[in-house]
């Protein structure tokens, strides 16, 4: 029940953050990196986002580093669940996904 409440709170938070303008993605992204970058930007409006194909260029394994206010108060596990839920279709066609959250500096 606690997880469901957190999930509902997170989905409300996502709606709240989805009205801001989108940042411009880096110009050197591959097609797969850009697709993931755009989906995560649309959903979370991250303050920091880095998407990198670490499979050697074949698009089978991606590393993602993301920071967003939408994750505030959520456990790392629930943050990962939100990201993988957004990328569900893309994950079906790849071998692996590494998601790291950006830790806040004090």
Backbone as CSV, one residue per row, in Angstrom:
resi,resn,N_x,N_y,N_z,CA_x,CA_y,CA_z,C_x,C_y,C_z
1,UNK,0.813,-1.186,0.000,0.000,0.000,0.000,0.863,1.259,0.000
2,UNK,1.946,1.245,0.728,2.835,2.394,0.778,3.418,2.681,-0.600
3,UNK,3.802,1.633,-1.317,4.358,1.807,-2.656,3.332,2.423,-3.593
4,UNK,2.094,1.985,-3.480,1.039,2.538,-4.325,0.854,4.023,-4.052
5,UNK,0.859,4.404,-2.799,0.723,5.826,-2.463,1.883,6.629,-3.026
6,UNK,3.088,6.094,-2.885,4.244,6.796,-3.437,4.120,6.910,-4.945
7,UNK,3.663,5.828,-5.577,3.485,5.850,-7.025,2.469,6.896,-7.456
8,UNK,1.379,7.000,-6.707,0.375,8.012,-7.033,0.924,9.412,-6.824
9,UNK,1.659,9.604,-5.744,2.261,10.914,-5.495,3.255,11.253,-6.597
10,UNK,4.012,10.260,-7.030,4.997,10.489,-8.088,4.310,10.844,-9.399
11,UNK,3.196,10.166,-9.726,2.527,10.480,-10.986,1.920,11.880,-10.939
12,UNK,1.426,12.306,-9.770,0.941,13.682,-9.638,2.082,14.674,-9.821
13,UNK,3.241,14.336,-9.238,4.412,15.207,-9.367,4.837,15.308,-10.824
14,UNK,4.760,14.199,-11.567,5.160,14.221,-12.975,4.260,15.142,-13.777
15,UNK,2.961,15.117,-13.509,2.061,16.025,-14.214,2.420,17.477,-13.921
16,UNK,2.806,17.740,-12.674,3.136,19.096,-12.268,4.378,19.597,-13.003
17,UNK,5.327,18.723,-13.312,6.568,19.144,-13.938,6.521,19.112,-15.463
18,UNK,5.453,18.645,-16.043,5.441,18.454,-17.491,5.034,19.696,-18.274
19,UNK,4.890,20.850,-17.623,4.476,22.052,-18.344,5.631,23.006,-18.639
20,UNK,6.825,22.702,-18.187,7.974,23.581,-18.401,8.563,23.372,-19.797
21,UNK,9.276,24.370,-20.325,9.914,24.201,-21.639,11.015,23.146,-21.576
22,UNK,11.254,22.491,-22.694,12.220,21.405,-22.757,13.619,21.914,-23.073
23,UNK,14.640,21.349,-22.421,16.011,21.728,-22.770,16.394,21.163,-24.136
24,UNK,17.378,21.738,-24.741,17.862,21.284,-26.048,18.840,20.139,-25.835
25,UNK,18.624,18.998,-26.507,19.539,17.861,-26.326,20.893,18.127,-26.965
26,UNK,21.945,17.469,-26.465,23.265,17.602,-27.089,23.199,17.165,-28.557
27,UNK,23.977,17.797,-29.402,23.934,17.537,-30.846,24.538,16.190,-31.238
28,UNK,25.383,15.614,-30.396,26.123,14.412,-30.782,25.455,13.110,-30.354
29,UNK,24.170,13.118,-30.041,23.484,11.896,-29.619,23.171,11.001,-30.813
30,UNK,23.285,9.682,-30.596,22.865,8.731,-31.623,21.338,8.713,-31.653
31,UNK,20.762,8.022,-32.608,19.301,7.949,-32.726,18.673,7.338,-31.461
32,UNK,19.265,6.250,-30.959,18.752,5.607,-29.748,18.898,6.490,-28.522
33,UNK,20.048,7.146,-28.401,20.274,8.051,-27.270,19.270,9.208,-27.298
34,UNK,19.021,9.750,-28.482,18.090,10.875,-28.609,16.669,10.448,-28.255
35,UNK,16.261,9.266,-28.679,14.929,8.772,-28.358,14.748,8.669,-26.835
36,UNK,15.720,8.084,-26.147,15.669,7.952,-24.692,15.723,9.330,-24.039
37,UNK,16.613,10.185,-24.516,16.753,11.547,-23.978,15.426,12.298,-24.077
38,UNK,14.792,12.241,-25.238,13.537,12.961,-25.454,12.415,12.430,-24.556
39,UNK,12.314,11.113,-24.427,11.261,10.536,-23.587,11.443,10.931,-22.125
40,UNK,12.677,10.854,-21.631,12.932,11.205,-20.236,12.743,12.699,-19.990
41,UNK,13.134,13.516,-20.955,12.951,14.962,-20.829,11.474,15.315,-20.816
42,UNK,10.697,14.697,-21.693,9.255,14.963,-21.744,8.570,14.618,-20.427
43,UNK,8.987,13.526,-19.810,8.303,13.043,-18.611,8.800,13.688,-17.316
44,UNK,10.124,13.901,-17.196,10.694,14.318,-15.915,11.273,15.728,-15.883
45,UNK,11.457,16.372,-17.024,12.114,17.683,-17.091,13.321,17.735,-16.154
46,UNK,14.314,16.922,-16.442,15.459,16.795,-15.535,16.337,18.038,-15.488
47,UNK,16.936,18.253,-14.323,17.920,19.322,-14.191,19.256,18.861,-14.756
48,UNK,19.447,17.554,-14.814,20.643,16.968,-15.431,20.248,15.649,-16.076
49,UNK,20.702,15.439,-17.301,20.412,14.193,-18.002,21.561,13.868,-18.942
50,UNK,22.080,12.659,-18.793,23.130,12.167,-19.675,22.725,10.769,-20.118
51,UNK,22.613,10.562,-21.423,22.273,9.258,-21.989,23.428,8.848,-22.886
52,UNK,23.943,7.645,-22.657,25.104,7.200,-23.420,24.947,5.737,-23.811
53,UNK,25.159,5.461,-25.096,25.190,4.084,-25.594,26.554,3.518,-25.221
54,UNK,26.576,2.565,-24.297,27.856,1.992,-23.849,28.052,0.582,-24.392
55,UNK,27.326,0.267,-25.471,27.434,-1.064,-26.075,28.430,-1.084,-27.230
56,UNK,29.103,0.008,-27.452,30.029,0.064,-28.576,29.367,0.532,-29.856
57,UNK,28.166,1.090,-29.743,27.502,1.659,-30.908,26.362,0.840,-31.467
58,UNK,26.115,-0.369,-30.938,25.040,-1.196,-31.503,23.684,-0.925,-30.869
59,UNK,23.639,-0.135,-29.796,22.368,0.235,-29.190,21.756,-0.819,-28.288
60,UNK,22.586,-1.721,-27.743,22.075,-2.785,-26.872,22.188,-2.476,-25.386
61,UNK,22.944,-1.452,-25.019,23.157,-1.163,-23.598,23.347,0.337,-23.417
62,UNK,22.542,0.932,-22.547,22.591,2.373,-22.331,22.857,2.691,-20.869
63,UNK,23.618,3.741,-20.643,23.841,4.286,-19.306,23.116,5.620,-19.237
64,UNK,22.340,5.803,-18.171,21.561,7.028,-17.987,21.896,7.614,-16.630
65,UNK,22.223,8.887,-16.615,22.406,9.632,-15.365,21.368,10.747,-15.383
66,UNK,20.520,10.783,-14.349,19.395,11.725,-14.360,19.168,12.321,-12.976
67,UNK,18.811,13.594,-12.961,18.409,14.286,-11.730,17.158,15.088,-12.063
68,UNK,16.131,14.972,-11.211,14.883,15.673,-11.460,14.149,15.908,-10.148
69,UNK,13.443,17.010,-10.075,12.596,17.295,-8.916,11.479,16.265,-8.796
70,UNK,11.130,15.602,-9.893,10.082,14.581,-9.866,10.462,13.401,-8.979
71,UNK,11.759,13.229,-8.701,12.230,12.120,-7.882,12.342,12.486,-6.402
72,UNK,12.083,13.716,-6.083,12.248,14.198,-4.712,11.402,13.369,-3.741
73,UNK,12.051,12.837,-2.706,11.367,12.059,-1.681,11.154,10.602,-2.025
74,UNK,11.548,10.182,-3.222,11.384,8.786,-3.628,12.662,7.995,-3.375
75,UNK,12.519,6.733,-3.055,13.687,5.864,-2.896,14.343,5.654,-4.263
76,UNK,15.579,5.210,-4.250,16.282,4.924,-5.505,15.521,3.890,-6.321
77,UNK,15.004,2.867,-5.653,14.254,1.825,-6.346,13.032,2.409,-7.066
78,UNK,12.282,3.263,-6.398,11.103,3.866,-7.033,11.479,4.830,-8.148
79,UNK,12.614,5.502,-8.027,13.101,6.356,-9.112,13.405,5.505,-10.340
80,UNK,14.081,4.378,-10.130,14.399,3.466,-11.235,13.128,2.923,-11.870
81,UNK,12.157,2.597,-11.053,10.885,2.086,-11.583,10.208,3.119,-12.476
82,UNK,10.224,4.378,-12.071,9.614,5.427,-12.900,10.315,5.528,-14.248
83,UNK,11.651,5.503,-14.229,12.422,5.613,-15.475,12.154,4.411,-16.374
84,UNK,12.191,3.203,-15.812,11.979,2.015,-16.645,10.544,1.939,-17.158
85,UNK,9.587,2.479,-16.409,8.197,2.516,-16.874,8.084,3.411,-18.124
86,UNK,8.767,4.537,-18.110,8.745,5.449,-19.257,9.418,4.809,-20.473
87,UNK,10.462,4.030,-20.231,11.244,3.429,-21.321,10.858,1.977,-21.599
88,UNK,9.672,1.575,-21.220,9.250,0.180,-21.337,9.438,-0.375,-22.750
89,UNK,8.988,0.346,-23.770,9.117,-0.132,-25.150,10.583,-0.261,-25.564
90,UNK,11.401,0.709,-25.188,12.798,0.694,-25.580,13.552,-0.442,-24.885
91,UNK,13.199,-0.710,-23.646,13.881,-1.751,-22.878,13.651,-3.132,-23.480
92,UNK,12.502,-3.341,-24.086,12.206,-4.629,-24.717,13.210,-4.970,-25.812
93,UNK,13.769,-3.971,-26.474,14.666,-4.219,-27.594,16.143,-4.088,-27.278
94,UNK,16.503,-3.872,-26.013,17.915,-3.722,-25.678,18.345,-4.776,-24.664
95,UNK,19.625,-4.946,-24.534,20.191,-5.962,-23.644,20.256,-5.481,-22.201
96,UNK,20.591,-4.208,-21.983,20.746,-3.725,-20.615,20.559,-2.227,-20.495
97,UNK,20.273,-1.814,-19.258,20.057,-0.408,-18.956,20.654,-0.127,-17.586
98,UNK,21.488,0.879,-17.522,22.105,1.289,-16.257,21.583,2.686,-15.938
99,UNK,20.887,2.810,-14.796,20.323,4.099,-14.405,20.987,4.546,-13.118
100,UNK,21.509,5.740,-13.144,22.110,6.320,-11.947,21.457,7.656,-11.683
101,UNK,21.213,7.898,-10.429,20.660,9.204,-10.070,21.801,10.110,-9.662
102,UNK,21.630,11.319,-9.955,22.638,12.320,-9.600,22.435,12.685,-8.139
103,UNK,23.456,12.516,-7.328,23.363,12.873,-5.903,23.560,14.361,-5.759
104,UNK,22.791,14.934,-4.843,22.899,16.367,-4.599,24.167,16.678,-3.834
105,UNK,24.808,17.756,-4.195,25.994,18.209,-3.475,25.569,19.051,-2.292
106,UNK,26.276,18.905,-1.206,25.926,19.680,0.001,26.809,20.860,0.177
